[in-house]
mmCIF file of C-alpha atoms in Angstrom:
data_model
loop_
_atom_site.group_PDB
_atom_site.id
_atom_site.type_symbol
_atom_site.label_atom_id
_atom_site.label_comp_id
_atom_site.label_asym_id
_atom_site.label_seq_id
_atom_site.Cartn_x
_atom_site.Cartn_y
_atom_site.Cartn_z
ATOM 1 C CA UNK A 1 153.850 46.442 42.413
ATOM 2 C CA UNK A 2 150.264 46.372 40.733
ATOM 3 C CA UNK A 3 148.627 44.005 43.783
ATOM 4 C CA UNK A 4 150.115 46.105 46.597
ATOM 5 C CA UNK A 5 148.405 49.426 44.498
ATOM 6 C CA UNK A 6 144.779 46.834 44.556
ATOM 7 C CA UNK A 7 145.204 46.025 48.431
ATOM 8 C CA UNK A 8 145.693 49.616 49.252
ATOM 9 C CA UNK A 9 142.785 50.856 47.170
ATOM 10 C CA UNK A 10 140.685 48.225 48.419
ATOM 11 C CA UNK A 11 141.449 48.979 51.918
ATOM 12 C CA UNK A 12 140.243 52.836 51.407
ATOM 13 C CA UNK A 13 137.076 51.822 49.984
ATOM 14 C CA UNK A 14 136.606 49.515 52.773
ATOM 15 C CA UNK A 15 137.204 52.419 55.373
ATOM 16 C CA UNK A 16 135.078 54.941 52.959
ATOM 17 C CA UNK A 17 132.003 52.430 53.382
ATOM 18 C CA UNK A 18 132.513 51.800 57.380
ATOM 19 C CA UNK A 19 133.203 55.808 57.522
ATOM 20 C CA UNK A 20 129.617 56.537 55.522
ATOM 21 C CA UNK A 21 127.935 53.704 57.862
ATOM 22 C CA UNK A 22 129.061 55.591 60.868
ATOM 23 C CA UNK A 23 128.422 58.729 59.872
ATOM 24 C CA UNK A 24 124.868 57.607 58.681
ATOM 25 C CA UNK A 25 124.611 56.119 62.138
ATOM 26 C CA UNK A 26 125.440 59.274 63.926
ATOM 27 C CA UNK A 27 123.079 61.230 62.037
ATOM 28 C CA UNK A 28 120.000 58.869 62.751
ATOM 29 C CA UNK A 29 121.264 59.409 66.379
ATOM 30 C CA UNK A 30 121.007 62.989 66.338
ATOM 31 C CA UNK A 31 117.950 63.292 64.329
ATOM 32 C CA UNK A 32 115.900 60.979 66.397
ATOM 33 C CA UNK A 33 117.010 62.823 69.837
ATOM 34 C CA UNK A 34 116.107 66.284 68.475
ATOM 35 C CA UNK A 35 112.638 64.586 67.162
ATOM 36 C CA UNK A 36 112.055 63.142 70.579
ATOM 37 C CA UNK A 37 113.208 66.355 72.576
ATOM 38 C CA UNK A 38 110.814 68.108 70.754
ATOM 39 C CA UNK A 39 108.034 65.646 70.932
ATOM 40 C CA UNK A 40 108.547 65.759 74.685
ATOM 41 C CA UNK A 41 108.877 69.372 75.762
ATOM 42 C CA UNK A 42 106.939 70.949 72.814
ATOM 43 C CA UNK A 43 104.693 68.902 71.735
ATOM 44 C CA UNK A 44 103.728 66.999 75.217
ATOM 45 C CA UNK A 45 105.098 69.761 77.257
ATOM 46 C CA UNK A 46 106.396 66.611 79.975
ATOM 47 C CA UNK A 47 108.764 68.537 82.169
ATOM 48 C CA UNK A 48 108.223 70.536 85.270
ATOM 49 C CA UNK A 49 108.478 74.048 85.863
ATOM 50 C CA UNK A 50 109.292 76.011 89.430
ATOM 51 C CA UNK A 51 107.730 79.282 90.245
ATOM 52 C CA UNK A 52 108.008 81.554 92.819
ATOM 53 C CA UNK A 53 104.840 82.292 94.243
ATOM 54 C CA UNK A 54 103.182 84.898 97.307
ATOM 55 C CA UNK A 55 103.770 82.799 100.855
ATOM 56 C CA UNK A 56 101.547 83.778 104.143
ATOM 57 C CA UNK A 57 104.263 84.513 106.929
ATOM 58 C CA UNK A 58 101.624 84.280 109.285
ATOM 59 C CA UNK A 59 100.372 80.271 108.851
ATOM 60 C CA UNK A 60 104.043 79.430 106.748
ATOM 61 C CA UNK A 61 107.620 78.741 106.632
ATOM 62 C CA UNK A 62 108.484 81.440 103.677
ATOM 63 C CA UNK A 63 111.269 82.551 101.620
ATOM 64 C CA UNK A 64 112.126 86.226 102.710
ATOM 65 C CA UNK A 65 113.578 88.255 99.498
ATOM 66 C CA UNK A 66 114.580 92.141 100.702
ATOM 67 C CA UNK A 67 115.901 94.415 98.556
ATOM 68 C CA UNK A 68 119.607 95.454 97.595
ATOM 69 C CA UNK A 69 120.597 98.912 99.721
ATOM 70 C CA UNK A 70 123.524 99.268 97.309
ATOM 71 C CA UNK A 71 121.646 98.232 94.021
ATOM 72 C CA UNK A 72 120.386 100.627 91.281
ATOM 73 C CA UNK A 73 119.048 98.389 89.564
ATOM 74 C CA UNK A 74 114.958 98.378 89.074
ATOM 75 C CA UNK A 75 113.506 95.021 91.014
ATOM 76 C CA UNK A 76 116.434 94.927 93.142
ATOM 77 C CA UNK A 77 116.733 98.730 94.407
ATOM 78 C CA UNK A 78 115.065 100.078 97.721
ATOM 79 C CA UNK A 79 112.009 101.942 97.199
ATOM 80 C CA UNK A 80 111.080 102.947 100.955
ATOM 81 C CA UNK A 81 108.123 101.119 100.643
ATOM 82 C CA UNK A 82 107.970 98.189 103.011
ATOM 83 C CA UNK A 83 105.245 95.856 100.653
ATOM 84 C CA UNK A 84 107.874 96.277 97.412
ATOM 85 C CA UNK A 85 111.243 96.430 99.241
ATOM 86 C CA UNK A 86 110.394 92.633 101.379
ATOM 87 C CA UNK A 87 108.921 89.669 99.521
ATOM 88 C CA UNK A 88 107.637 86.553 101.475
ATOM 89 C CA UNK A 89 107.637 83.803 98.874
ATOM 90 C CA UNK A 90 107.873 80.043 98.327
ATOM 91 C CA UNK A 91 108.778 77.654 95.763
ATOM 92 C CA UNK A 92 106.081 75.818 93.113
ATOM 93 C CA UNK A 93 106.645 72.998 91.050
ATOM 94 C CA UNK A 94 104.310 71.547 88.538
ATOM 95 C CA UNK A 95 104.137 69.828 84.815
ATOM 96 C CA UNK A 96 103.842 71.997 82.525
ATOM 97 C CA UNK A 97 100.961 69.763 80.651
ATOM 98 C CA UNK A 98 99.087 70.574 83.761
ATOM 99 C CA UNK A 99 99.228 74.138 83.708
ATOM 100 C CA UNK A 100 96.296 76.306 82.251
ATOM 101 C CA UNK A 101 96.933 78.953 79.914
ATOM 102 C CA UNK A 102 95.561 81.598 82.014
ATOM 103 C CA UNK A 103 96.492 84.784 83.849
ATOM 104 C CA UNK A 104 97.938 83.771 87.175
ATOM 105 C CA UNK A 105 96.592 87.568 88.768
ATOM 106 C CA UNK A 106 93.163 86.721 87.282
ATOM 107 C CA UNK A 107 91.344 85.273 91.053
ATOM 108 C CA UNK A 108 89.517 82.680 88.423
ATOM 109 C CA UNK A 109 93.376 81.072 87.255
ATOM 110 C CA UNK A 110 93.920 77.927 88.952
ATOM 111 C CA UNK A 111 97.899 77.638 87.185
ATOM 112 C CA UNK A 112 99.270 77.661 90.969
ATOM 113 C CA UNK A 113 97.010 75.887 92.123
ATOM 114 C CA UNK A 114 97.530 71.759 92.491
ATOM 115 C CA UNK A 115 94.692 69.173 91.402
ATOM 116 C CA UNK A 116 93.175 66.776 93.720
ATOM 117 C CA UNK A 117 96.021 63.861 93.357
ATOM 118 C CA UNK A 118 97.906 65.743 90.919
ATOM 119 C CA UNK A 119 101.439 64.206 90.252
ATOM 120 C CA UNK A 120 104.589 66.498 89.760
ATOM 121 C CA UNK A 121 102.684 68.862 91.910
ATOM 122 C CA UNK A 122 104.151 70.800 94.832
ATOM 123 C CA UNK A 123 104.960 73.492 97.534
ATOM 124 C CA UNK A 124 108.266 73.775 98.446
ATOM 125 C CA UNK A 125 108.608 76.274 101.906
ATOM 126 C CA UNK A 126 111.848 77.212 103.450
ATOM 127 C CA UNK A 127 114.256 75.639 105.731
ATOM 128 C CA UNK A 128 117.721 75.505 106.402
ATOM 129 C CA UNK A 129 118.920 72.702 103.550
ATOM 130 C CA UNK A 130 117.127 74.935 101.193
ATOM 131 C CA UNK A 131 117.343 78.820 101.814
ATOM 132 C CA UNK A 132 119.439 80.930 99.236
ATOM 133 C CA UNK A 133 122.455 82.246 100.302
ATOM 134 C CA UNK A 134 121.811 85.939 101.382
ATOM 135 C CA UNK A 135 118.422 85.020 102.239
ATOM 136 C CA UNK A 136 116.647 83.584 105.435
ATOM 137 C CA UNK A 137 113.443 81.393 106.597
ATOM 138 C CA UNK A 138 110.599 83.395 108.583
ATOM 139 C CA UNK A 139 108.917 82.039 111.440
ATOM 140 C CA UNK A 140 105.012 82.305 111.550
ATOM 141 C CA UNK A 141 105.220 82.669 115.518
ATOM 142 C CA UNK A 142 107.888 85.012 115.192
ATOM 143 C CA UNK A 143 106.291 87.269 113.000
ATOM 144 C CA UNK A 144 103.125 87.591 114.365
ATOM 145 C CA UNK A 145 104.426 88.581 117.555
ATOM 146 C CA UNK A 146 106.607 91.909 115.658
ATOM 147 C CA UNK A 147 103.330 92.155 113.158
ATOM 148 C CA UNK A 148 100.268 91.272 115.368
ATOM 149 C CA UNK A 149 96.571 91.073 113.194
ATOM 150 C CA UNK A 150 94.703 93.738 113.521
ATOM 151 C CA UNK A 151 90.914 92.987 114.783
ATOM 152 C CA UNK A 152 89.478 95.906 112.549
ATOM 153 C CA UNK A 153 90.608 97.500 109.578
ATOM 154 C CA UNK A 154 90.902 101.586 109.920
ATOM 155 C CA UNK A 155 88.401 103.343 107.448
ATOM 156 C CA UNK A 156 89.608 106.101 105.011
ATOM 157 C CA UNK A 157 87.834 109.216 106.116
ATOM 158 C CA UNK A 158 86.118 109.605 102.496
ATOM 159 C CA UNK A 159 85.116 105.841 102.805
ATOM 160 C CA UNK A 160 81.033 105.955 103.202
ATOM 161 C CA UNK A 161 81.080 102.766 102.712
ATOM 162 C CA UNK A 162 83.449 101.403 104.963
ATOM 163 C CA UNK A 163 82.771 103.746 107.941
ATOM 164 C CA UNK A 164 78.814 102.992 107.572
ATOM 165 C CA UNK A 165 79.669 99.503 107.720
ATOM 166 C CA UNK A 166 81.809 99.795 110.638
ATOM 167 C CA UNK A 167 78.854 101.699 112.416
ATOM 168 C CA UNK A 168 76.069 98.769 111.911
ATOM 169 C CA UNK A 169 78.657 95.998 113.394
ATOM 170 C CA UNK A 170 79.606 98.186 116.074
ATOM 171 C CA UNK A 171 75.428 98.728 117.081
ATOM 172 C CA UNK A 172 75.014 94.867 116.869
ATOM 173 C CA UNK A 173 72.134 93.830 119.357
ATOM 174 C CA UNK A 174 72.245 91.454 122.104
ATOM 175 C CA UNK A 175 69.548 88.670 121.653
ATOM 176 C CA UNK A 176 67.688 89.229 124.672
ATOM 177 C CA UNK A 177 67.578 93.155 123.247
ATOM 178 C CA UNK A 178 64.136 93.012 122.517
ATOM 179 C CA UNK A 179 63.897 96.928 122.176
ATOM 180 C CA UNK A 180 67.689 97.064 120.306
ATOM 181 C CA UNK A 181 66.286 94.375 117.629
ATOM 182 C CA UNK A 182 62.872 96.198 117.379
ATOM 183 C CA UNK A 183 64.877 99.301 116.104
ATOM 184 C CA UNK A 184 67.066 97.500 113.883
ATOM 185 C CA UNK A 185 63.961 95.708 112.443
ATOM 186 C CA UNK A 186 62.298 99.273 112.090
ATOM 187 C CA UNK A 187 65.653 100.787 110.347
ATOM 188 C CA UNK A 188 65.476 98.330 107.825
ATOM 189 C CA UNK A 189 62.001 99.026 106.547
ATOM 190 C CA UNK A 190 61.738 99.734 102.640
ATOM 191 C CA UNK A 191 60.911 102.183 100.944
ATOM 192 C CA UNK A 192 56.983 102.489 100.029
ATOM 193 C CA UNK A 193 56.269 99.666 103.119
ATOM 194 C CA UNK A 194 53.854 101.626 105.101
ATOM 195 C CA UNK A 195 52.991 99.361 107.565
ATOM 196 C CA UNK A 196 56.815 99.039 108.511
ATOM 197 C CA UNK A 197 57.290 102.783 108.395
ATOM 198 C CA UNK A 198 53.909 103.309 111.131
ATOM 199 C CA UNK A 199 55.744 100.729 113.386
ATOM 200 C CA UNK A 200 58.870 102.555 113.196
ATOM 201 C CA UNK A 201 57.042 106.014 114.006
ATOM 202 C CA UNK A 202 54.905 104.319 116.698
ATOM 203 C CA UNK A 203 58.283 103.512 118.434
ATOM 204 C CA UNK A 204 59.627 106.184 118.254
ATOM 205 C CA UNK A 205 56.690 107.846 119.848
ATOM 206 C CA UNK A 206 56.703 105.429 122.554
ATOM 207 C CA UNK A 207 60.352 106.366 123.380
ATOM 208 C CA UNK A 208 59.926 110.089 122.849
ATOM 209 C CA UNK A 209 57.217 109.540 126.151
ATOM 210 C CA UNK A 210 59.559 106.907 127.897
ATOM 211 C CA UNK A 211 62.297 109.665 128.046
ATOM 212 C CA UNK A 212 59.915 112.231 128.903
ATOM 213 C CA UNK A 213 58.439 109.753 131.953
ATOM 214 C CA UNK A 214 62.333 109.676 133.003
ATOM 215 C CA UNK A 215 63.068 113.083 132.899
ATOM 216 C CA UNK A 216 60.194 114.448 134.510
ATOM 217 C CA UNK A 217 57.581 116.883 133.053
ATOM 218 C CA UNK A 218 59.278 120.511 133.845
ATOM 219 C CA UNK A 219 55.636 122.278 133.597
ATOM 220 C CA UNK A 220 54.452 120.035 136.755
ATOM 221 C CA UNK A 221 57.815 120.506 138.954
ATOM 222 C CA UNK A 222 57.640 124.382 138.351
ATOM 223 C CA UNK A 223 53.855 125.797 137.888
ATOM 224 C CA UNK A 224 54.050 129.092 136.145
ATOM 225 C CA UNK A 225 56.245 127.964 133.773
ATOM 226 C CA UNK A 226 56.328 126.755 130.446
ATOM 227 C CA UNK A 227 57.958 123.512 129.035
ATOM 228 C CA UNK A 228 60.749 125.847 127.353
ATOM 229 C CA UNK A 229 61.252 127.364 130.955
ATOM 230 C CA UNK A 230 59.629 130.744 130.228
ATOM 231 C CA UNK A 231 57.254 132.648 132.828
ATOM 232 C CA UNK A 232 53.482 131.557 132.372
ATOM 233 C CA UNK A 233 51.479 134.541 131.189
ATOM 234 C CA UNK A 234 47.627 133.663 131.512
ATOM 235 C CA UNK A 235 45.536 134.990 128.648
ATOM 236 C CA UNK A 236 43.030 138.737 129.168
ATOM 237 C CA UNK A 237 40.361 138.029 131.322
ATOM 238 C CA UNK A 238 41.857 134.955 133.012
ATOM 239 C CA UNK A 239 42.274 134.495 136.726
ATOM 240 C CA UNK A 240 45.837 133.244 138.116
ATOM 241 C CA UNK A 241 45.642 130.146 139.845
#
Protein backbone atom coordinates (compact mmCIF):
# COMPACT_ATOMS: atom_id res chain seq x y z
CA UNK A 1 0.00 0.00 0.00
CA UNK A 2 2.76 2.40 0.91
CA UNK A 3 4.60 1.51 -2.26
CA UNK A 4 1.48 2.30 -4.36
CA UNK A 5 1.07 5.71 -2.73
CA UNK A 6 4.72 6.51 -3.34
CA UNK A 7 4.33 5.66 -7.02
CA UNK A 8 1.26 7.96 -7.33
CA UNK A 9 3.12 10.82 -5.68
CA UNK A 10 6.06 10.32 -8.02
CA UNK A 11 3.75 10.48 -11.06
CA UNK A 12 2.08 13.67 -9.73
CA UNK A 13 5.46 15.29 -9.24
CA UNK A 14 6.44 14.40 -12.78
CA UNK A 15 3.16 15.86 -14.13
CA UNK A 16 3.67 19.06 -12.15
CA UNK A 17 7.19 19.45 -13.52
CA UNK A 18 6.02 18.85 -17.10
CA UNK A 19 3.15 21.31 -16.66
CA UNK A 20 5.50 23.95 -15.34
CA UNK A 21 7.88 23.42 -18.24
CA UNK A 22 4.96 23.65 -20.71
CA UNK A 23 3.68 26.87 -19.14
CA UNK A 24 7.16 28.37 -19.19
CA UNK A 25 7.58 27.54 -22.87
CA UNK A 26 4.14 29.00 -23.71
CA UNK A 27 4.95 32.13 -21.73
CA UNK A 28 8.25 32.59 -23.55
CA UNK A 29 6.51 32.17 -26.92
CA UNK A 30 3.81 34.70 -26.04
CA UNK A 31 6.27 37.28 -24.72
CA UNK A 32 8.54 36.78 -27.71
CA UNK A 33 5.67 37.14 -30.18
CA UNK A 34 4.43 40.34 -28.55
CA UNK A 35 7.95 41.77 -28.44
CA UNK A 36 8.62 41.02 -32.11
CA UNK A 37 5.24 42.47 -33.12
CA UNK A 38 5.84 45.62 -31.08
CA UNK A 39 9.31 46.04 -32.54
CA UNK A 40 8.09 45.61 -36.10
CA UNK A 41 4.96 47.77 -35.98
CA UNK A 42 5.79 50.40 -33.36
CA UNK A 43 9.55 50.80 -33.71
CA UNK A 44 10.38 49.78 -37.27
CA UNK A 45 6.92 50.73 -38.63
CA UNK A 46 7.27 47.93 -41.17
CA UNK A 47 3.71 47.64 -42.47
CA UNK A 48 1.69 48.81 -45.48
CA UNK A 49 -0.76 51.69 -45.23
CA UNK A 50 -3.65 52.01 -47.69
CA UNK A 51 -5.17 55.43 -48.26
CA UNK A 52 -7.83 56.88 -50.54
CA UNK A 53 -6.45 59.93 -52.34
CA UNK A 54 -7.74 62.31 -55.02
CA UNK A 55 -7.76 61.01 -58.58
CA UNK A 56 -7.89 62.91 -61.90
CA UNK A 57 -10.84 61.54 -63.91
CA UNK A 58 -9.58 63.29 -67.06
CA UNK A 59 -6.53 61.03 -67.28
CA UNK A 60 -7.11 58.08 -64.89
CA UNK A 61 -9.63 55.31 -64.26
CA UNK A 62 -10.85 56.41 -60.85
CA UNK A 63 -13.15 54.90 -58.26
CA UNK A 64 -16.37 56.94 -58.08
CA UNK A 65 -17.88 57.55 -54.66
CA UNK A 66 -21.36 59.08 -54.60
CA UNK A 67 -23.36 60.36 -51.66
CA UNK A 68 -26.27 58.36 -50.24
CA UNK A 69 -29.62 60.02 -50.93
CA UNK A 70 -31.25 58.12 -48.06
CA UNK A 71 -28.54 58.78 -45.47
CA UNK A 72 -28.65 61.51 -42.84
CA UNK A 73 -25.15 60.83 -41.51
CA UNK A 74 -22.64 63.62 -42.06
CA UNK A 75 -20.10 62.62 -44.67
CA UNK A 76 -22.48 60.26 -46.45
CA UNK A 77 -25.58 62.42 -46.91
CA UNK A 78 -25.94 64.53 -50.06
CA UNK A 79 -25.33 68.28 -49.75
CA UNK A 80 -26.45 69.48 -53.19
CA UNK A 81 -22.89 70.54 -54.04
CA UNK A 82 -21.51 68.34 -56.87
CA UNK A 83 -17.92 68.64 -55.63
CA UNK A 84 -18.97 67.26 -52.25
CA UNK A 85 -21.50 64.68 -53.43
CA UNK A 86 -19.19 62.95 -55.95
CA UNK A 87 -15.57 62.04 -55.25
CA UNK A 88 -13.07 60.52 -57.66
CA UNK A 89 -10.38 58.62 -55.79
CA UNK A 90 -7.67 55.96 -56.11
CA UNK A 91 -5.94 53.66 -53.62
CA UNK A 92 -2.42 54.57 -52.50
CA UNK A 93 -0.21 51.90 -50.89
CA UNK A 94 3.03 52.76 -49.07
CA UNK A 95 5.22 51.34 -46.34
CA UNK A 96 4.64 53.30 -43.15
CA UNK A 97 8.35 53.73 -42.40
CA UNK A 98 8.78 55.71 -45.64
CA UNK A 99 5.90 58.12 -45.03
CA UNK A 100 7.10 61.53 -43.78
CA UNK A 101 5.43 63.07 -40.74
CA UNK A 102 3.67 65.99 -42.45
CA UNK A 103 0.20 67.23 -43.31
CA UNK A 104 -0.94 65.72 -46.66
CA UNK A 105 -2.89 68.93 -47.31
CA UNK A 106 0.41 70.84 -47.42
CA UNK A 107 1.64 71.19 -51.02
CA UNK A 108 5.21 70.50 -49.89
CA UNK A 109 4.27 67.21 -48.17
CA UNK A 110 5.32 64.09 -50.09
CA UNK A 111 3.34 61.56 -48.06
CA UNK A 112 1.45 60.46 -51.18
CA UNK A 113 4.43 60.55 -53.56
CA UNK A 114 6.52 57.44 -54.19
CA UNK A 115 10.28 57.88 -54.25
CA UNK A 116 12.32 56.73 -57.23
CA UNK A 117 12.65 52.95 -57.07
CA UNK A 118 10.86 52.82 -53.70
CA UNK A 119 9.63 49.36 -52.70
CA UNK A 120 6.15 48.73 -51.29
CA UNK A 121 4.79 51.93 -52.84
CA UNK A 122 2.13 51.95 -55.55
CA UNK A 123 -1.14 53.45 -56.77
CA UNK A 124 -4.16 51.27 -57.45
CA UNK A 125 -6.65 52.46 -60.08
CA UNK A 126 -10.17 51.21 -60.57
CA UNK A 127 -10.93 48.13 -62.68
CA UNK A 128 -13.60 45.47 -62.95
CA UNK A 129 -11.84 43.24 -60.40
CA UNK A 130 -11.34 45.66 -57.51
CA UNK A 131 -14.33 48.01 -57.78
CA UNK A 132 -16.32 47.96 -54.48
CA UNK A 133 -19.96 46.95 -54.49
CA UNK A 134 -22.21 49.94 -55.17
CA UNK A 135 -19.45 51.95 -56.86
CA UNK A 136 -18.22 52.14 -60.44
CA UNK A 137 -15.11 53.11 -62.39
CA UNK A 138 -14.69 56.31 -64.37
CA UNK A 139 -13.51 56.41 -67.98
CA UNK A 140 -11.36 59.39 -69.04
CA UNK A 141 -12.80 59.52 -72.57
CA UNK A 142 -16.38 59.41 -71.34
CA UNK A 143 -15.64 61.95 -68.61
CA UNK A 144 -14.18 64.44 -71.13
CA UNK A 145 -17.22 64.03 -73.37
CA UNK A 146 -19.56 64.79 -70.48
CA UNK A 147 -17.32 67.48 -68.94
CA UNK A 148 -15.38 69.22 -71.75
CA UNK A 149 -12.49 71.31 -70.40
CA UNK A 150 -12.91 75.08 -70.55
CA UNK A 151 -10.34 76.94 -72.64
CA UNK A 152 -10.33 79.96 -70.34
CA UNK A 153 -11.47 80.36 -66.80
CA UNK A 154 -14.14 82.98 -66.26
CA UNK A 155 -13.13 85.84 -64.00
CA UNK A 156 -15.30 87.13 -61.20
CA UNK A 157 -16.62 90.65 -61.68
CA UNK A 158 -14.64 91.98 -58.70
CA UNK A 159 -11.41 90.08 -59.51
CA UNK A 160 -9.40 92.95 -61.04
CA UNK A 161 -6.17 90.94 -61.24
CA UNK A 162 -7.84 88.17 -63.23
CA UNK A 163 -9.62 90.64 -65.51
CA UNK A 164 -6.43 92.56 -66.24
CA UNK A 165 -4.63 89.31 -67.00
CA UNK A 166 -7.38 88.33 -69.45
CA UNK A 167 -7.13 91.69 -71.20
CA UNK A 168 -3.37 91.37 -71.54
CA UNK A 169 -3.62 87.87 -72.98
CA UNK A 170 -6.31 89.02 -75.42
CA UNK A 171 -4.08 91.87 -76.63
CA UNK A 172 -1.09 89.73 -77.57
CA UNK A 173 0.64 90.98 -80.70
CA UNK A 174 1.58 88.98 -83.76
CA UNK A 175 5.38 88.68 -84.24
CA UNK A 176 5.28 90.73 -87.46
CA UNK A 177 3.04 93.49 -86.07
CA UNK A 178 5.70 96.11 -85.28
CA UNK A 179 3.20 98.81 -84.37
CA UNK A 180 1.49 96.59 -81.80
CA UNK A 181 4.83 95.49 -80.35
CA UNK A 182 5.92 99.11 -80.05
CA UNK A 183 2.70 99.91 -78.20
CA UNK A 184 3.33 97.07 -75.77
CA UNK A 185 6.85 98.31 -75.09
CA UNK A 186 5.51 101.79 -74.47
CA UNK A 187 2.88 100.41 -72.11
CA UNK A 188 5.58 98.71 -70.06
CA UNK A 189 7.41 101.95 -69.16
CA UNK A 190 8.44 102.15 -65.54
CA UNK A 191 7.78 105.17 -63.37
CA UNK A 192 10.55 107.75 -63.75
CA UNK A 193 11.79 106.41 -67.11
CA UNK A 194 11.65 109.75 -68.95
CA UNK A 195 13.10 108.38 -72.20
CA UNK A 196 10.54 105.62 -72.38
CA UNK A 197 7.70 107.98 -71.50
CA UNK A 198 8.86 110.44 -74.18
CA UNK A 199 8.86 107.67 -76.78
CA UNK A 200 5.39 106.67 -75.66
CA UNK A 201 4.12 110.25 -76.04
CA UNK A 202 5.75 110.54 -79.47
CA UNK A 203 4.12 107.30 -80.56
CA UNK A 204 0.72 108.53 -79.42
CA UNK A 205 1.18 111.79 -81.34
CA UNK A 206 2.14 109.91 -84.49
CA UNK A 207 -0.90 107.71 -84.17
CA UNK A 208 -3.13 110.78 -83.79
CA UNK A 209 -1.63 112.36 -86.94
CA UNK A 210 -2.08 109.15 -88.87
CA UNK A 211 -5.69 108.99 -87.79
CA UNK A 212 -6.30 112.58 -88.90
CA UNK A 213 -4.73 111.88 -92.30
CA UNK A 214 -6.96 108.86 -92.77
CA UNK A 215 -10.12 110.74 -91.85
CA UNK A 216 -9.16 113.96 -93.67
CA UNK A 217 -9.14 117.54 -92.34
CA UNK A 218 -12.73 118.77 -91.95
CA UNK A 219 -11.63 122.40 -92.37
CA UNK A 220 -10.28 121.62 -95.86
CA UNK A 221 -13.41 119.78 -96.96
CA UNK A 222 -15.79 122.47 -95.71
CA UNK A 223 -14.41 125.99 -96.07
CA UNK A 224 -15.89 128.49 -93.71
CA UNK A 225 -16.20 125.98 -90.87
CA UNK A 226 -13.93 125.22 -87.95
CA UNK A 227 -12.81 121.76 -86.90
CA UNK A 228 -15.74 121.58 -84.54
CA UNK A 229 -18.21 122.30 -87.38
CA UNK A 230 -19.11 125.85 -86.22
CA UNK A 231 -19.23 128.66 -88.85
CA UNK A 232 -15.97 130.55 -89.20
CA UNK A 233 -16.31 134.22 -88.11
CA UNK A 234 -13.41 136.41 -89.26
CA UNK A 235 -12.04 138.99 -86.83
CA UNK A 236 -13.10 142.64 -87.13
CA UNK A 237 -11.35 144.46 -89.94
CA UNK A 238 -10.53 141.28 -91.83
CA UNK A 239 -11.88 140.76 -95.30
CA UNK A 240 -13.65 137.52 -95.98
CA UNK A 241 -12.14 135.23 -98.65
